[in-house]
CSV table of C-alpha atoms and ligand atoms in Angstrom, one decimal:
chain,number,residue,atom,x,y,z
A,1,MET,CA,28.6,73.2,59.6
A,2,VAL,CA,31.1,75.9,60.7
A,3,PRO,CA,34.5,76.0,58.9
A,4,PRO,CA,37.6,75.6,61.2
A,5,ASP,CA,39.2,79.0,62.3
A,6,PRO,CA,41.7,79.8,59.4
A,7,ASN,CA,43.9,82.1,61.9
A,8,GLN,CA,45.2,78.9,63.6
A,9,ALA,CA,48.1,77.3,61.6
A,10,SER,CA,47.0,73.9,63.1
A,11,ASN,CA,43.7,74.2,61.4
A,12,LEU,CA,44.8,74.6,58.0
A,13,GLU,CA,44.8,71.1,56.8
A,14,GLU,CA,41.2,70.6,58.4
A,15,LEU,CA,40.1,73.9,56.7
A,16,LEU,CA,41.3,72.6,53.2
A,17,ARG,CA,39.5,69.4,53.8
A,18,PHE,CA,36.4,71.4,54.8
A,19,TYR,CA,36.6,73.3,51.4
A,20,ALA,CA,37.3,70.3,49.3
A,21,ASP,CA,34.2,68.3,50.9
A,22,ALA,CA,32.0,71.3,50.0
A,23,GLY,CA,33.2,71.0,46.5
A,24,TYR,CA,35.9,73.8,46.4
A,25,ASP,CA,38.5,71.5,45.2
A,26,GLU,CA,40.8,73.8,43.3
A,27,PRO,CA,42.1,77.4,43.6
A,28,LEU,CA,40.8,79.7,41.0
A,29,THR,CA,43.7,82.0,40.7
A,30,GLU,CA,47.3,81.5,41.9
A,31,THR,CA,47.2,84.0,44.6
A,32,PRO,CA,44.2,84.6,47.1
A,33,VAL,CA,41.9,87.4,46.5
A,34,ASN,CA,40.2,89.4,49.5
A,35,ARG,CA,37.0,90.4,47.7
A,36,PHE,CA,36.1,92.7,50.7
A,37,ASP,CA,39.0,94.9,49.5
A,38,GLU,CA,37.8,95.2,46.4
A,39,ARG,CA,34.9,97.3,47.3
A,40,VAL,CA,37.6,100.1,48.0
A,41,ALA,CA,38.6,100.4,44.5
A,42,LEU,CA,35.4,101.7,43.0
A,43,SER,CA,34.8,102.6,39.4
A,44,PRO,CA,32.6,106.0,39.1
A,45,THR,CA,32.3,105.5,35.1
A,46,PRO,CA,29.3,103.3,33.9
A,47,THR,CA,30.3,100.8,31.2
A,48,ALA,CA,28.5,100.1,28.0
A,49,THR,CA,26.8,97.0,29.7
A,50,GLN,CA,26.5,98.7,32.9
A,51,PRO,CA,23.7,101.6,32.7
A,52,ALA,CA,24.3,104.6,34.9
A,53,ILE,CA,22.1,104.3,38.0
A,54,SER,CA,20.4,107.6,38.7
A,55,GLY,CA,20.7,109.0,42.2
A,56,SER,CA,23.8,108.6,44.3
A,57,GLN,CA,24.8,104.9,45.3
A,58,PRO,CA,25.7,104.1,48.8
A,59,LYS,CA,29.2,103.4,48.8
A,60,HIS,CA,29.0,99.8,49.8
A,61,GLU,CA,26.8,99.2,46.8
A,62,GLN,CA,29.1,100.8,44.1
A,63,ARG,CA,31.0,98.3,42.0
A,64,PRO,CA,34.8,97.7,42.2
A,65,ALA,CA,36.7,98.8,39.1
A,66,ARG,CA,38.6,95.3,38.6
A,67,VAL,CA,35.3,93.2,38.4
A,68,PRO,CA,33.6,93.3,35.0
A,69,ALA,CA,30.3,95.0,35.8
A,70,ALA,CA,28.2,92.7,33.4
A,71,ALA,CA,29.5,89.6,35.0
A,72,ALA,CA,29.4,90.6,38.6
A,73,VAL,CA,25.6,89.7,38.9
A,74,PRO,CA,23.6,88.7,35.9
A,75,ASP,CA,20.1,89.9,35.7
A,76,GLU,CA,17.2,89.9,33.5
A,77,GLN,CA,18.8,92.3,31.2
A,78,GLN,CA,21.5,89.8,30.6
A,79,ALA,CA,19.0,87.1,29.9
A,80,MET,CA,17.4,89.4,27.3
A,81,ARG,CA,20.8,90.1,25.7
A,82,ALA,CA,21.2,86.4,25.5
A,83,ARG,CA,17.9,85.9,23.8
A,84,ALA,CA,18.9,88.5,21.3
A,85,LEU,CA,22.4,87.2,20.6
A,86,ALA,CA,21.1,83.6,20.1
A,87,ARG,CA,18.3,84.6,17.8
A,88,GLU,CA,20.8,86.6,15.5
A,89,ALA,CA,23.2,83.5,15.3
A,90,GLN,CA,22.5,82.1,11.6
A,91,THR,CA,25.2,79.4,12.0
A,92,ILE,CA,26.5,77.1,14.6
A,93,GLU,CA,29.9,79.1,14.1
A,94,ASP,CA,28.1,82.5,14.7
A,95,LEU,CA,26.5,80.9,17.9
A,96,HIS,CA,29.9,79.8,19.0
A,97,GLN,CA,31.4,83.1,18.7
A,98,ALA,CA,28.3,84.8,20.2
A,99,LEU,CA,28.9,82.7,23.3
A,100,ALA,CA,32.5,83.2,23.4
A,101,SER,CA,32.2,87.0,23.5
A,102,PHE,CA,29.2,87.2,25.8
A,103,ASP,CA,30.1,88.5,29.1
A,104,GLY,CA,26.7,88.6,30.8
A,105,CYS,CA,27.1,85.4,32.9
A,106,ASN,CA,29.1,85.2,36.2
A,107,LEU,CA,29.9,81.7,35.4
A,108,LYS,CA,32.3,82.7,32.9
A,109,THR,CA,34.5,84.7,35.3
A,110,THR,CA,35.2,81.3,37.3
A,111,ALA,CA,35.5,78.9,34.4
A,112,LYS,CA,38.7,78.3,32.7
A,113,ASN,CA,37.1,77.6,29.1
A,114,LEU,CA,33.8,77.7,27.3
A,115,VAL,CA,32.5,74.3,26.6
A,116,PHE,CA,30.6,74.6,23.4
A,117,ALA,CA,30.2,71.1,21.9
A,118,ASP,CA,32.1,68.1,20.7
A,119,GLY,CA,31.3,65.5,17.7
A,120,ASN,CA,30.0,66.1,14.3
A,121,PRO,CA,27.3,68.8,14.1
A,122,ALA,CA,26.0,67.0,10.9
A,123,ALA,CA,25.1,64.0,13.0
A,124,LYS,CA,21.4,62.8,13.2
A,125,LEU,CA,21.8,62.5,16.9
A,126,MET,CA,22.4,65.3,19.4
A,127,LEU,CA,22.8,64.7,23.2
A,128,VAL,CA,22.4,67.4,25.6
A,129,GLY,CA,23.8,67.2,29.4
A,130,GLU,CA,23.7,69.6,32.3
A,131,ALA,CA,26.9,71.3,32.8
A,132,PRO,CA,30.7,70.8,32.3
A,133,GLY,CA,32.5,69.5,35.3
A,134,ARG,CA,36.4,69.9,36.1
A,135,ASP,CA,37.9,67.8,33.2
A,136,GLU,CA,35.5,69.5,30.6
A,137,ASP,CA,36.2,72.8,32.0
A,138,ILE,CA,40.1,72.1,31.7
A,139,GLN,CA,39.8,70.5,28.1
A,140,GLY,CA,37.0,72.8,26.9
A,141,LEU,CA,35.0,70.0,25.6
A,142,PRO,CA,31.8,68.3,26.9
A,143,PHE,CA,31.7,64.9,28.4
A,144,VAL,CA,35.5,64.0,28.7
A,145,GLY,CA,35.7,62.9,32.3
A,146,ARG,CA,34.3,59.7,33.9
A,147,SER,CA,30.8,60.5,32.8
A,148,GLY,CA,31.7,60.9,29.3
A,149,GLN,CA,33.9,57.7,29.2
A,150,LEU,CA,30.4,56.1,30.2
A,151,LEU,CA,28.6,58.0,27.6
A,152,ASP,CA,31.2,56.9,24.9
A,153,ARG,CA,30.5,53.4,26.0
A,154,MET,CA,26.7,54.0,25.7
A,155,LEU,CA,27.1,55.4,22.2
A,156,ALA,CA,29.3,52.5,21.2
A,157,ALA,CA,26.7,50.0,22.4
A,158,ILE,CA,24.4,51.2,19.7
A,159,GLY,CA,27.3,51.4,17.1
A,160,LEU,CA,27.9,54.9,17.3
A,161,ASP,CA,30.9,57.4,18.3
A,162,ARG,CA,31.4,61.1,18.3
A,163,THR,CA,31.8,61.2,14.6
A,164,ALA,CA,28.2,60.2,14.3
A,165,ALA,CA,27.1,62.2,17.2
A,166,TYR,CA,26.9,65.7,18.6
A,167,ILE,CA,27.2,66.5,22.1
A,168,SER,CA,26.6,69.7,24.2
A,169,ASN,CA,25.3,70.9,27.8
A,170,VAL,CA,22.6,73.4,28.9
A,171,ILE,CA,25.3,75.5,30.7
A,172,PRO,CA,28.2,76.3,28.5
A,173,TRP,CA,30.7,77.2,31.8
A,174,ARG,CA,31.4,75.0,34.8
A,175,PRO,CA,29.8,76.2,37.8
A,176,PRO,CA,32.3,76.7,40.4
A,177,GLY,CA,32.9,73.6,42.8
A,178,ASN,CA,30.2,71.8,40.5
A,179,ARG,CA,27.5,73.5,42.4
A,180,ASP,CA,23.9,73.6,40.6
A,181,PRO,CA,23.5,76.3,38.3
A,182,SER,CA,21.3,79.2,39.6
A,183,PRO,CA,17.8,79.5,37.9
A,184,LEU,CA,19.0,82.8,36.4
A,185,GLU,CA,22.3,81.2,35.2
A,186,THR,CA,20.0,78.5,33.6
A,187,GLU,CA,17.7,81.3,32.0
A,188,ILE,CA,20.7,83.1,30.4
A,189,SER,CA,22.0,79.9,29.1
A,190,ARG,CA,18.7,78.7,27.7
A,191,PRO,CA,18.4,80.5,24.5
A,192,PHE,CA,22.0,79.7,23.5
A,193,ILE,CA,21.4,75.8,23.9
A,194,GLU,CA,17.8,76.1,22.4
A,195,ARG,CA,19.3,78.1,19.3
A,196,HIS,CA,22.1,75.6,19.1
A,197,ILE,CA,19.7,72.7,18.7
A,198,GLU,CA,17.6,74.5,16.2
A,199,LEU,CA,20.8,75.1,14.2
A,200,VAL,CA,22.0,71.6,14.3
A,201,ASP,CA,18.6,70.3,13.6
A,202,PRO,CA,19.0,66.6,14.6
A,203,ALA,CA,16.5,64.0,13.7
A,204,VAL,CA,16.7,62.6,17.3
A,205,LEU,CA,17.6,64.6,20.6
A,206,VAL,CA,18.7,63.0,23.8
A,207,THR,CA,18.3,64.8,26.8
A,208,LEU,CA,20.8,63.4,29.6
A,209,GLY,CA,19.2,63.6,33.3
A,210,ASN,CA,17.0,65.9,35.0
A,211,PRO,CA,18.0,69.5,34.5
A,212,SER,CA,18.2,69.3,30.6
A,213,THR,CA,15.0,67.2,30.4
A,214,LYS,CA,13.0,69.7,32.2
A,215,LEU,CA,14.3,72.6,30.4
A,216,LEU,CA,14.2,71.4,26.9
A,217,LEU,CA,10.9,69.4,27.4
A,218,GLN,CA,9.4,72.1,29.5
A,219,THR,CA,8.0,69.8,32.2
A,220,GLN,CA,8.3,69.6,35.9
A,221,THR,CA,8.0,65.8,35.8
A,222,GLY,CA,11.1,64.0,37.1
A,223,ILE,CA,13.4,62.0,34.9
A,224,MET,CA,12.5,58.6,36.3
A,225,ARG,CA,8.9,59.2,35.0
A,226,MET,CA,10.1,60.7,31.7
A,227,ARG,CA,12.9,58.4,30.7
A,228,GLY,CA,12.1,55.9,28.0
A,229,LYS,CA,9.3,57.6,26.7
A,230,TRP,CA,9.5,59.7,23.3
A,231,ALA,CA,8.7,63.3,23.6
A,232,ASP,CA,9.0,66.6,21.4
A,233,HIS,CA,11.3,69.3,22.0
A,234,THR,CA,9.8,72.4,20.3
A,235,THR,CA,12.3,74.9,18.8
A,236,ALA,CA,11.8,78.7,18.5
A,237,GLY,CA,10.6,78.3,15.0
A,238,GLY,CA,7.8,75.7,15.9
A,239,LYS,CA,9.6,72.5,14.7
A,240,GLN,CA,9.2,69.4,16.9
A,241,ILE,CA,12.3,67.3,17.3
A,242,ALA,CA,12.0,63.7,18.6
A,243,THR,CA,13.5,63.5,21.9
A,244,MET,CA,14.4,60.5,24.4
A,245,PRO,CA,15.0,61.7,27.8
A,246,THR,CA,17.2,59.3,29.7
A,247,LEU,CA,19.5,58.8,32.8
A,248,HIS,CA,22.7,60.9,33.2
A,249,PRO,CA,25.8,59.0,32.9
A,250,ALA,CA,27.1,60.5,36.2
A,251,TYR,CA,24.0,59.0,37.9
A,252,LEU,CA,24.7,55.7,36.4
A,253,LEU,CA,28.2,55.7,37.7
A,254,ARG,CA,26.6,56.1,41.2
A,255,ASN,CA,23.7,53.9,40.4
A,256,PRO,CA,24.9,51.0,38.2
A,257,ALA,CA,22.0,48.8,38.5
A,258,HIS,CA,20.1,51.5,36.4
A,259,LYS,CA,22.2,51.1,33.5
A,260,LYS,CA,19.8,48.6,31.9
A,261,LEU,CA,17.1,51.3,31.8
A,262,ALA,CA,19.6,53.5,29.9
A,263,TRP,CA,20.3,50.7,27.7
A,264,ARG,CA,16.6,50.2,26.8
A,265,ASP,CA,16.4,53.9,25.9
A,266,PHE,CA,19.5,53.8,23.7
A,267,LEU,CA,17.9,51.0,21.8
A,268,GLU,CA,15.0,53.1,21.2
A,269,VAL,CA,17.1,55.7,20.0
A,270,LYS,CA,19.3,53.3,17.7
A,271,MET,CA,15.8,52.2,16.1
A,272,ARG,CA,14.4,55.7,15.6
A,273,LEU,CA,17.7,56.7,13.9
A,274,ARG,CA,17.6,53.7,11.7
A,275,GLY,CA,14.2,54.8,10.7
A,276,ALA,CA,15.9,58.3,9.8
A,277,GLY,CA,18.4,56.6,7.6
A,278,ASN,CA,21.3,56.2,10.2
B,301,LIG,N1,28.1,66.2,33.0
B,301,LIG,C1,27.2,67.1,32.2
B,301,LIG,O1,26.3,67.0,32.2
B,301,LIG,N2,28.2,67.4,31.1
B,301,LIG,C2,29.4,67.4,30.8
B,301,LIG,O2,30.0,68.0,30.0
B,301,LIG,C3,30.0,66.4,31.7
B,301,LIG,C4,29.5,66.1,33.0
Protein backbone atom coordinates (compact mmCIF):
# COMPACT_ATOMS: atom_id res chain seq x y z
CA MET A 1 0.00 0.00 0.00
CA VAL A 2 1.35 3.47 -0.91
CA PRO A 3 1.33 6.11 1.87
CA PRO A 4 -0.62 9.33 1.16
CA ASP A 5 1.51 12.24 -0.16
CA PRO A 6 2.88 14.04 2.96
CA ASN A 7 3.29 17.32 1.04
CA GLN A 8 -0.43 17.87 0.87
CA ALA A 9 -1.78 19.29 4.14
CA SER A 10 -5.18 17.73 3.47
CA ASN A 11 -3.53 14.29 3.59
CA LEU A 12 -1.94 14.64 7.04
CA GLU A 13 -4.73 12.99 9.02
CA GLU A 14 -4.90 10.16 6.51
CA LEU A 15 -1.10 9.81 6.64
CA LEU A 16 -1.10 9.56 10.45
CA ARG A 17 -3.81 6.91 10.29
CA PHE A 18 -1.78 5.02 7.67
CA TYR A 19 1.24 4.91 10.00
CA ALA A 20 -0.86 4.04 13.07
CA ASP A 21 -2.42 1.11 11.17
CA ALA A 22 1.10 -0.03 10.28
CA GLY A 23 1.98 -0.13 14.00
CA TYR A 24 3.84 3.20 14.23
CA ASP A 25 1.62 4.46 17.00
CA GLU A 26 3.86 6.90 18.84
CA PRO A 27 6.64 9.35 18.06
CA LEU A 28 10.09 8.17 19.13
CA THR A 29 11.48 11.67 19.63
CA GLU A 30 9.98 15.11 20.26
CA THR A 31 11.10 16.42 16.89
CA PRO A 32 11.17 14.74 13.48
CA VAL A 33 14.58 13.51 12.31
CA ASN A 34 15.57 13.38 8.67
CA ARG A 35 17.77 10.28 8.61
CA PHE A 36 18.94 11.10 5.06
CA ASP A 37 20.56 14.33 6.37
CA GLU A 38 22.50 12.38 8.99
CA ARG A 39 24.66 10.87 6.29
CA VAL A 40 26.27 14.28 5.82
CA ALA A 41 27.61 14.43 9.41
CA LEU A 42 30.20 11.72 9.11
CA SER A 43 32.55 10.33 11.75
CA PRO A 44 36.07 9.74 10.45
CA THR A 45 37.21 8.15 13.76
CA PRO A 46 36.52 4.47 14.42
CA THR A 47 35.13 3.81 17.90
CA ALA A 48 36.05 0.96 20.23
CA THR A 49 33.04 -1.02 19.07
CA GLN A 50 33.43 -0.05 15.42
CA PRO A 51 36.65 -1.48 13.99
CA ALA A 52 38.37 0.54 11.29
CA ILE A 53 37.51 -0.71 7.85
CA SER A 54 40.52 -0.90 5.58
CA GLY A 55 40.46 0.95 2.30
CA SER A 56 38.45 4.07 1.63
CA GLN A 57 34.71 3.75 2.09
CA PRO A 58 32.36 5.33 -0.40
CA LYS A 59 30.89 8.44 1.19
CA HIS A 60 27.36 7.09 1.26
CA GLU A 61 28.52 4.06 3.27
CA GLN A 62 30.30 5.99 6.02
CA ARG A 63 28.52 6.16 9.34
CA PRO A 64 27.03 9.38 10.72
CA ALA A 65 28.70 10.77 13.84
CA ARG A 66 25.47 11.09 15.83
CA VAL A 67 24.39 7.44 15.51
CA PRO A 68 26.17 5.05 17.91
CA ALA A 69 28.12 2.79 15.56
CA ALA A 70 27.54 -0.43 17.50
CA ALA A 71 23.81 0.11 17.52
CA ALA A 72 23.38 1.13 13.90
CA VAL A 73 23.33 -2.32 12.34
CA PRO A 74 23.81 -5.33 14.59
CA ASP A 75 25.96 -8.05 13.17
CA GLU A 76 27.40 -11.42 14.08
CA GLN A 77 30.16 -9.64 16.06
CA GLN A 78 27.51 -8.23 18.38
CA ALA A 79 26.03 -11.70 18.82
CA MET A 80 29.50 -12.91 19.83
CA ARG A 81 29.86 -10.06 22.34
CA ALA A 82 26.42 -10.90 23.73
CA ARG A 83 27.45 -14.53 24.22
CA ALA A 84 30.67 -13.53 26.00
CA LEU A 85 28.92 -11.00 28.27
CA ALA A 86 26.15 -13.41 29.20
CA ARG A 87 28.63 -16.18 29.96
CA GLU A 88 30.61 -13.88 32.27
CA ALA A 89 27.58 -12.95 34.40
CA GLN A 90 27.72 -14.85 37.68
CA THR A 91 24.55 -13.45 39.24
CA ILE A 92 21.20 -12.14 38.02
CA GLU A 93 22.33 -8.64 38.98
CA ASP A 94 25.56 -9.06 36.92
CA LEU A 95 23.40 -10.08 33.97
CA HIS A 96 21.08 -7.09 34.47
CA GLN A 97 24.09 -4.76 34.49
CA ALA A 98 25.61 -6.46 31.44
CA LEU A 99 22.39 -6.03 29.46
CA ALA A 100 21.94 -2.45 30.64
CA SER A 101 25.38 -1.50 29.34
CA PHE A 102 25.22 -3.56 26.12
CA ASP A 103 24.86 -1.33 23.05
CA GLY A 104 25.04 -3.98 20.37
CA CYS A 105 21.36 -4.27 19.52
CA ASN A 106 19.57 -1.62 17.51
CA LEU A 107 16.33 -2.21 19.42
CA LYS A 108 17.86 -0.40 22.38
CA THR A 109 18.00 2.86 20.43
CA THR A 110 14.25 3.02 19.94
CA ALA A 111 13.14 1.49 23.25
CA LYS A 112 12.39 3.73 26.21
CA ASN A 113 13.52 1.19 28.80
CA LEU A 114 15.26 -2.12 29.21
CA VAL A 115 12.67 -4.70 30.25
CA PHE A 116 14.63 -7.20 32.29
CA ALA A 117 12.28 -9.13 34.58
CA ASP A 118 9.61 -8.96 37.23
CA GLY A 119 8.63 -11.16 40.15
CA ASN A 120 10.65 -13.27 42.52
CA PRO A 121 13.98 -14.60 41.21
CA ALA A 122 13.92 -17.26 43.94
CA ALA A 123 10.56 -18.62 42.71
CA LYS A 124 10.27 -22.20 41.47
CA LEU A 125 8.37 -21.03 38.39
CA MET A 126 9.80 -18.88 35.57
CA LEU A 127 7.73 -17.72 32.59
CA VAL A 128 9.25 -16.35 29.38
CA GLY A 129 7.33 -14.36 26.77
CA GLU A 130 8.43 -12.88 23.46
CA ALA A 131 9.14 -9.14 23.68
CA PRO A 132 7.87 -6.08 25.55
CA GLY A 133 5.00 -4.08 24.09
CA ARG A 134 4.15 -0.42 24.57
CA ASP A 135 3.11 -0.59 28.25
CA GLU A 136 6.08 -2.75 29.18
CA ASP A 137 8.44 -0.35 27.39
CA ILE A 138 7.03 2.61 29.33
CA GLN A 139 7.17 0.90 32.72
CA GLY A 140 10.34 -1.16 32.15
CA LEU A 141 8.56 -4.30 33.39
CA PRO A 142 7.37 -7.40 31.50
CA PHE A 143 3.70 -8.23 31.06
CA VAL A 144 2.08 -5.16 32.58
CA GLY A 145 -0.35 -4.40 29.71
CA ARG A 146 -3.52 -6.28 28.79
CA SER A 147 -1.68 -9.57 28.20
CA GLY A 148 0.02 -9.13 31.55
CA GLN A 149 -3.29 -8.67 33.31
CA LEU A 150 -4.51 -11.90 31.76
CA LEU A 151 -1.26 -13.62 32.74
CA ASP A 152 -1.79 -12.47 36.34
CA ARG A 153 -5.28 -14.02 36.25
CA MET A 154 -3.86 -17.26 34.85
CA LEU A 155 -1.32 -17.37 37.68
CA ALA A 156 -4.03 -16.57 40.23
CA ALA A 157 -6.07 -19.49 38.88
CA ILE A 158 -3.32 -21.84 40.12
CA GLY A 159 -2.87 -19.95 43.37
CA LEU A 160 0.20 -17.90 42.40
CA ASP A 161 1.11 -14.26 41.96
CA ARG A 162 4.29 -12.39 41.07
CA THR A 163 5.80 -13.05 44.49
CA ALA A 164 5.79 -16.75 43.58
CA ALA A 165 6.77 -16.49 39.93
CA TYR A 166 9.51 -14.84 37.89
CA ILE A 167 8.75 -13.34 34.47
CA SER A 168 10.96 -12.29 31.58
CA ASN A 169 11.07 -12.18 27.78
CA VAL A 170 13.31 -13.48 25.00
CA ILE A 171 13.81 -9.90 23.73
CA PRO A 172 14.53 -7.27 26.40
CA TRP A 173 13.70 -4.12 24.34
CA ARG A 174 10.45 -3.29 22.60
CA PRO A 175 10.69 -3.71 18.82
CA PRO A 176 9.39 -0.44 17.29
CA GLY A 177 5.70 -0.58 16.46
CA ASN A 178 5.62 -4.10 17.99
CA ARG A 179 7.07 -5.56 14.81
CA ASP A 180 8.50 -9.09 14.91
CA PRO A 181 12.13 -9.13 16.07
CA SER A 182 14.56 -9.99 13.26
CA PRO A 183 16.49 -13.29 13.41
CA LEU A 184 19.67 -11.35 14.29
CA GLU A 185 17.96 -9.37 17.06
CA THR A 186 16.77 -12.70 18.46
CA GLU A 187 20.24 -14.22 18.11
CA ILE A 188 21.75 -11.27 20.00
CA SER A 189 19.15 -11.55 22.78
CA ARG A 190 19.33 -15.34 23.02
CA PRO A 191 22.47 -15.70 25.22
CA PHE A 192 21.05 -13.24 27.75
CA ILE A 193 17.73 -15.05 28.24
CA GLU A 194 19.46 -18.44 28.25
CA ARG A 195 21.90 -17.29 30.94
CA HIS A 196 18.98 -15.63 32.78
CA ILE A 197 17.18 -18.97 32.98
CA GLU A 198 20.37 -20.74 34.03
CA LEU A 199 20.99 -18.26 36.86
CA VAL A 200 17.38 -18.33 38.10
CA ASP A 201 17.42 -22.14 37.85
CA PRO A 202 13.65 -22.61 38.22
CA ALA A 203 12.07 -26.02 38.89
CA VAL A 204 9.58 -25.30 36.09
CA LEU A 205 9.85 -23.09 33.02
CA VAL A 206 6.81 -21.96 31.03
CA THR A 207 7.32 -20.69 27.48
CA LEU A 208 4.53 -18.35 26.41
CA GLY A 209 3.75 -18.59 22.70
CA ASN A 210 5.58 -19.62 19.57
CA PRO A 211 8.80 -17.57 19.54
CA SER A 212 9.94 -18.36 23.06
CA THR A 213 8.94 -22.02 22.70
CA LYS A 214 10.83 -22.42 19.43
CA LEU A 215 13.91 -20.66 20.76
CA LEU A 216 14.15 -22.22 24.21
CA LEU A 217 13.17 -25.74 23.17
CA GLN A 218 15.10 -25.56 19.89
CA THR A 219 12.19 -26.79 17.84
CA GLN A 220 10.52 -25.80 14.61
CA THR A 221 7.21 -27.36 15.70
CA GLY A 222 4.43 -24.84 16.21
CA ILE A 223 2.94 -24.00 19.61
CA MET A 224 -0.38 -25.72 18.87
CA ARG A 225 1.43 -29.05 18.66
CA MET A 226 3.95 -28.32 21.40
CA ARG A 227 1.60 -26.94 24.06
CA GLY A 228 0.47 -29.09 26.94
CA LYS A 229 3.37 -31.54 26.69
CA TRP A 230 6.37 -31.45 29.00
CA ALA A 231 9.70 -30.86 27.32
CA ASP A 232 13.20 -29.97 28.54
CA HIS A 233 15.09 -26.75 28.17
CA THR A 234 18.82 -27.54 28.26
CA THR A 235 21.05 -24.87 29.78
CA ALA A 236 24.57 -24.09 28.55
CA GLY A 237 25.84 -26.05 31.55
CA GLY A 238 23.84 -29.09 30.43
CA LYS A 239 21.08 -28.99 33.08
CA GLN A 240 17.59 -29.95 31.92
CA ILE A 241 14.71 -27.80 33.13
CA ALA A 242 11.15 -29.13 32.92
CA THR A 243 9.33 -26.85 30.49
CA MET A 244 5.66 -26.43 29.69
CA PRO A 245 4.95 -24.60 26.42
CA THR A 246 1.60 -22.85 26.41
CA LEU A 247 -0.40 -20.27 24.49
CA HIS A 248 0.60 -16.62 24.74
CA PRO A 249 -1.87 -14.44 26.70
CA ALA A 250 -2.04 -11.99 23.75
CA TYR A 251 -3.21 -14.89 21.57
CA LEU A 252 -5.77 -15.85 24.22
CA LEU A 253 -7.13 -12.30 24.24
CA ARG A 254 -7.77 -12.68 20.51
CA ASN A 255 -8.97 -16.29 20.79
CA PRO A 256 -10.74 -16.61 24.15
CA ALA A 257 -12.16 -20.03 23.20
CA HIS A 258 -8.62 -21.40 23.57
CA LYS A 259 -8.31 -20.29 27.20
CA LYS A 260 -9.40 -23.77 28.23
CA LEU A 261 -6.24 -25.18 26.63
CA ALA A 262 -4.00 -22.81 28.58
CA TRP A 263 -5.98 -23.66 31.71
CA ARG A 264 -5.10 -27.34 31.24
CA ASP A 265 -1.43 -26.44 30.75
CA PHE A 266 -1.40 -24.33 33.90
CA LEU A 267 -2.97 -27.20 35.89
CA GLU A 268 -0.07 -29.39 34.74
CA VAL A 269 2.31 -26.69 35.96
CA LYS A 270 0.53 -26.52 39.31
CA MET A 271 0.88 -30.28 39.80
CA ARG A 272 4.54 -30.27 38.83
CA LEU A 273 5.25 -27.39 41.22
CA ARG A 274 3.52 -29.28 43.99
CA GLY A 275 5.91 -32.17 43.34
CA ALA A 276 8.77 -29.65 43.59
CA GLY A 277 7.54 -28.54 47.03
CA ASN A 278 5.53 -25.43 46.09
N1 LIG B 1 4.02 -9.82 25.34
C1 LIG B 1 5.19 -10.42 25.65
O1 LIG B 1 5.58 -11.42 25.04
N2 LIG B 1 5.90 -9.90 26.65
C2 LIG B 1 5.51 -8.83 27.35
O2 LIG B 1 6.24 -8.42 28.26
C3 LIG B 1 4.29 -8.23 27.02
C4 LIG B 1 3.56 -8.73 26.01
